[in-house]
Coordinates of N, CA and C in Angstrom, one line a residue:
M1 N -36.6 152.0 60.9 CA -37.7 151.6 60.1 C -38.5 152.8 59.7
H2 N -38.8 152.9 58.5 CA -39.6 154.1 58.1 C -41.1 153.7 57.9
H3 N -42.0 154.5 58.4 CA -43.4 154.2 58.4 C -44.1 155.3 57.7
G4 N -45.4 155.0 57.3 CA -46.2 156.1 56.8 C -46.8 156.9 57.9
S5 N -46.9 156.4 59.1 CA -47.5 157.1 60.2 C -46.7 156.8 61.5
V6 N -46.9 157.6 62.5 CA -46.2 157.5 63.7 C -46.7 156.2 64.5
V7 N -45.8 155.5 65.0 CA -46.1 154.3 65.8 C -45.9 154.5 67.2
I8 N -46.9 154.0 68.1 CA -46.7 154.1 69.5 C -46.8 152.7 70.0
I9 N -45.7 152.2 70.5 CA -45.5 150.8 71.0 C -45.4 150.8 72.5
G10 N -46.1 149.9 73.1 CA -46.0 149.7 74.6 C -45.2 148.5 74.9
Y11 N -44.5 148.6 76.0 CA -43.7 147.4 76.4 C -44.0 147.2 77.9
A12 N -44.3 145.9 78.2 CA -44.6 145.5 79.6 C -43.8 144.3 80.0
R13 N -43.4 144.3 81.2 CA -42.6 143.2 81.7 C -42.9 142.9 83.2
V14 N -43.1 141.6 83.4 CA -43.2 141.1 84.8 C -42.0 140.2 85.1
S15 N -41.6 140.1 86.3 CA -40.4 139.3 86.7 C -40.8 137.9 87.0
T16 N -42.0 137.6 87.3 CA -42.4 136.2 87.6 C -43.8 135.9 87.0
R17 N -44.1 134.7 86.8 CA -45.3 134.3 86.2 C -46.5 134.7 87.1
E18 N -46.3 134.8 88.4 CA -47.3 135.1 89.3 C -47.8 136.6 89.2
Q19 N -46.9 137.4 88.8 CA -47.3 138.8 88.6 C -48.2 139.0 87.4
Q20 N -49.1 139.9 87.5 CA -50.1 140.1 86.4 C -49.6 141.2 85.4
L21 N -49.7 140.9 84.1 CA -49.4 141.9 83.1 C -50.6 142.8 82.8
A22 N -51.8 142.4 83.3 CA -53.0 143.0 82.9 C -53.0 144.5 83.2
M23 N -52.5 144.9 84.4 CA -52.5 146.3 84.8 C -51.6 147.1 83.9
Q24 N -50.4 146.6 83.6 CA -49.5 147.3 82.7 C -50.1 147.5 81.3
I25 N -50.7 146.4 80.8 CA -51.3 146.4 79.5 C -52.4 147.3 79.4
D26 N -53.3 147.3 80.4 CA -54.4 148.3 80.4 C -54.0 149.7 80.4
A27 N -52.9 150.0 81.2 CA -52.4 151.4 81.2 C -51.8 151.8 79.9
L28 N -51.1 150.9 79.2 CA -50.5 151.1 78.0 C -51.5 151.3 76.9
K29 N -52.6 150.5 76.9 CA -53.7 150.7 76.0 C -54.3 152.1 76.2
S30 N -54.5 152.5 77.4 CA -55.1 153.8 77.7 C -54.2 154.9 77.3
A31 N -52.9 154.7 77.2 CA -52.0 155.7 76.8 C -51.9 155.8 75.2
G32 N -52.7 155.0 74.5 CA -52.7 155.1 73.1 C -51.8 154.2 72.3
C33 N -51.2 153.2 73.0 CA -50.4 152.2 72.3 C -51.2 151.4 71.3
T34 N -50.6 151.3 70.1 CA -51.3 150.5 69.0 C -50.8 149.1 69.0
K35 N -49.6 148.9 69.6 CA -49.1 147.5 69.7 C -48.4 147.4 71.1
I36 N -48.6 146.3 71.7 CA -47.9 146.1 73.0 C -47.2 144.8 73.0
L37 N -45.9 144.8 73.4 CA -45.1 143.6 73.5 C -44.7 143.4 74.9
T38 N -44.6 142.1 75.3 CA -44.4 141.8 76.7 C -43.3 140.7 76.9
D39 N -42.7 140.7 78.1 CA -41.8 139.7 78.5 C -42.1 139.2 79.9
V40 N -41.8 138.0 80.2 CA -41.8 137.5 81.6 C -40.4 137.1 81.9
A41 N -39.7 137.9 82.6 CA -38.3 137.7 82.9 C -37.8 138.5 84.1
S42 N -36.9 137.9 84.9 CA -36.4 138.6 86.0 C -35.5 139.7 85.5
G43 N -35.3 140.7 86.4 CA -34.4 141.8 86.1 C -33.0 141.4 85.6
A44 N -32.5 140.3 86.2 CA -31.2 139.8 85.9 C -31.0 139.1 84.5
V45 N -32.2 138.7 84.0 CA -32.1 137.9 82.7 C -31.9 138.9 81.6
S46 N -31.0 138.6 80.7 CA -30.7 139.5 79.6 C -31.6 139.3 78.4
A47 N -32.1 138.1 78.2 CA -32.9 137.8 77.0 C -34.3 138.3 77.2
R48 N -34.6 139.3 76.4 CA -36.0 139.9 76.4 C -36.5 140.0 75.0
P49 N -37.0 138.9 74.5 CA -37.5 139.0 73.1 C -38.5 140.0 72.8
G50 N -39.4 140.3 73.7 CA -40.5 141.3 73.5 C -39.9 142.7 73.4
L51 N -38.9 143.0 74.3 CA -38.3 144.3 74.2 C -37.5 144.4 72.9
D52 N -36.8 143.4 72.5 CA -36.0 143.4 71.3 C -36.9 143.7 70.1
L53 N -38.1 143.0 70.0 CA -39.0 143.2 68.9 C -39.5 144.7 69.0
A54 N -39.8 145.2 70.1 CA -40.3 146.6 70.3 C -39.2 147.6 69.7
L55 N -38.0 147.4 70.2 CA -36.9 148.3 69.8 C -36.7 148.2 68.3
D56 N -36.8 147.0 67.7 CA -36.5 146.8 66.3 C -37.6 147.5 65.5
A57 N -38.9 147.5 66.0 CA -40.0 148.1 65.2 C -40.1 149.6 65.3
L58 N -39.4 150.2 66.2 CA -39.5 151.7 66.3 C -38.5 152.4 65.4
G59 N -39.0 153.4 64.8 CA -38.2 154.3 63.9 C -38.3 155.7 64.3
E60 N -37.7 156.6 63.6 CA -37.6 158.0 63.9 C -39.0 158.6 64.0
G61 N -39.3 159.3 65.1 CA -40.6 159.9 65.3 C -41.6 159.0 66.0
D62 N -41.3 157.7 66.2 CA -42.1 156.8 66.9 C -41.9 157.0 68.4
T63 N -42.8 156.3 69.2 CA -42.7 156.4 70.7 C -42.8 155.1 71.3
L64 N -41.9 154.8 72.3 CA -42.0 153.7 73.1 C -42.6 154.1 74.5
V65 N -43.6 153.4 74.9 CA -44.3 153.7 76.2 C -44.1 152.5 77.2
V66 N -43.6 152.8 78.4 CA -43.5 151.8 79.4 C -44.3 152.3 80.6
W67 N -44.7 151.3 81.4 CA -45.5 151.6 82.6 C -44.6 152.3 83.7
R68 N -43.4 151.7 83.9 CA -42.4 152.2 84.8 C -41.0 152.0 84.1
L69 N -40.1 152.9 84.4 CA -38.7 152.8 83.8 C -38.0 151.5 84.1
D70 N -38.3 151.0 85.3 CA -37.6 149.7 85.7 C -38.0 148.5 84.8
R71 N -39.1 148.7 84.1 CA -39.5 147.6 83.2 C -38.6 147.6 82.0
L72 N -38.0 148.7 81.7 CA -37.2 148.8 80.4 C -35.7 148.3 80.6
G73 N -35.1 148.5 81.7 CA -33.7 148.1 81.8 C -33.5 147.1 82.9
R74 N -32.5 146.2 82.7 CA -32.2 145.1 83.7 C -31.2 145.7 84.8
S75 N -30.7 146.9 84.5 CA -29.8 147.5 85.4 C -29.8 149.0 85.0
L76 N -29.2 149.9 85.9 CA -29.2 151.3 85.6 C -28.4 151.6 84.3
S77 N -27.3 150.9 84.2 CA -26.4 151.1 83.0 C -27.2 150.6 81.7
H78 N -27.9 149.5 81.8 CA -28.7 149.0 80.6 C -29.8 150.0 80.3
L79 N -30.5 150.5 81.3 CA -31.5 151.5 81.1 C -31.0 152.8 80.4
V80 N -29.9 153.3 80.9 CA -29.3 154.5 80.3 C -28.9 154.2 78.9
S81 N -28.3 153.1 78.6 CA -27.9 152.7 77.3 C -29.1 152.6 76.3
T82 N -30.2 152.0 76.8 CA -31.4 151.9 76.0 C -32.0 153.2 75.7
V83 N -32.1 154.1 76.7 CA -32.6 155.4 76.5 C -31.7 156.3 75.5
D84 N -30.4 156.2 75.7 CA -29.5 156.9 74.8 C -29.7 156.4 73.3
D85 N -29.8 155.1 73.2 CA -30.0 154.5 71.8 C -31.3 155.0 71.2
L86 N -32.4 155.0 72.0 CA -33.7 155.5 71.5 C -33.5 157.0 71.0
A87 N -32.9 157.8 71.9 CA -32.7 159.2 71.5 C -31.9 159.4 70.3
A88 N -30.8 158.6 70.1 CA -30.0 158.7 68.9 C -30.7 158.3 67.7
R89 N -31.7 157.5 67.8 CA -32.5 157.0 66.6 C -33.8 157.9 66.4
G90 N -33.9 158.9 67.3 CA -35.1 159.8 67.1 C -36.4 159.2 67.6
V91 N -36.3 158.3 68.5 CA -37.5 157.6 69.1 C -37.8 158.2 70.4
F92 N -39.0 158.6 70.6 CA -39.4 159.2 71.9 C -39.7 158.1 72.9
L93 N -39.7 158.5 74.2 CA -39.9 157.6 75.3 C -40.9 158.3 76.3
R94 N -41.9 157.5 76.7 CA -42.9 157.9 77.7 C -42.9 156.8 78.8
S95 N -42.8 157.3 80.1 CA -42.9 156.4 81.2 C -44.1 156.9 82.0
L96 N -45.2 156.1 82.1 CA -46.4 156.5 82.7 C -46.3 156.7 84.2
H97 N -45.5 155.9 84.9 CA -45.4 156.0 86.3 C -44.6 157.2 86.8
E98 N -43.5 157.5 86.0 CA -42.6 158.6 86.4 C -43.0 159.9 85.7
A99 N -44.1 159.9 84.9 CA -44.5 161.0 84.1 C -43.4 161.6 83.3
I100 N -42.6 160.7 82.6 CA -41.5 161.1 81.7 C -42.1 161.0 80.3
D101 N -41.9 162.1 79.5 CA -42.4 162.1 78.1 C -41.5 163.0 77.3
T102 N -40.6 162.3 76.5 CA -39.7 163.0 75.6 C -40.3 163.6 74.4
T103 N -41.6 163.3 74.2 CA -42.3 163.9 73.0 C -42.7 165.3 73.2
T104 N -42.5 165.8 74.4 CA -42.8 167.2 74.7 C -41.5 168.0 75.1
A105 N -41.5 169.3 74.9 CA -40.3 170.1 75.1 C -40.0 170.2 76.6
A106 N -41.0 170.1 77.5 CA -40.9 170.3 78.9 C -40.1 169.2 79.6

């Protein structure tokens, strides 16, 4: 998707309804996310409509921000596949917990 300006989208996920999204959402807002999409799903569940919407909305030069990398993938192979797909599309990734930021050269 082509935009007039850079988009920073946050994605938050909790595995049960008892867990709170608020902490993740607050951290994503503080990180400058202009839009935040969420899912309530266990790691084993493959349907993640919030993540799908986030990935579809991101274009070259945009950034996806997650609180922790394990929020992004339901398995290590799914995580690697998602990160590879983002990189191939020119989308940057930031993980707040692991201090990963592909928008910088370091």
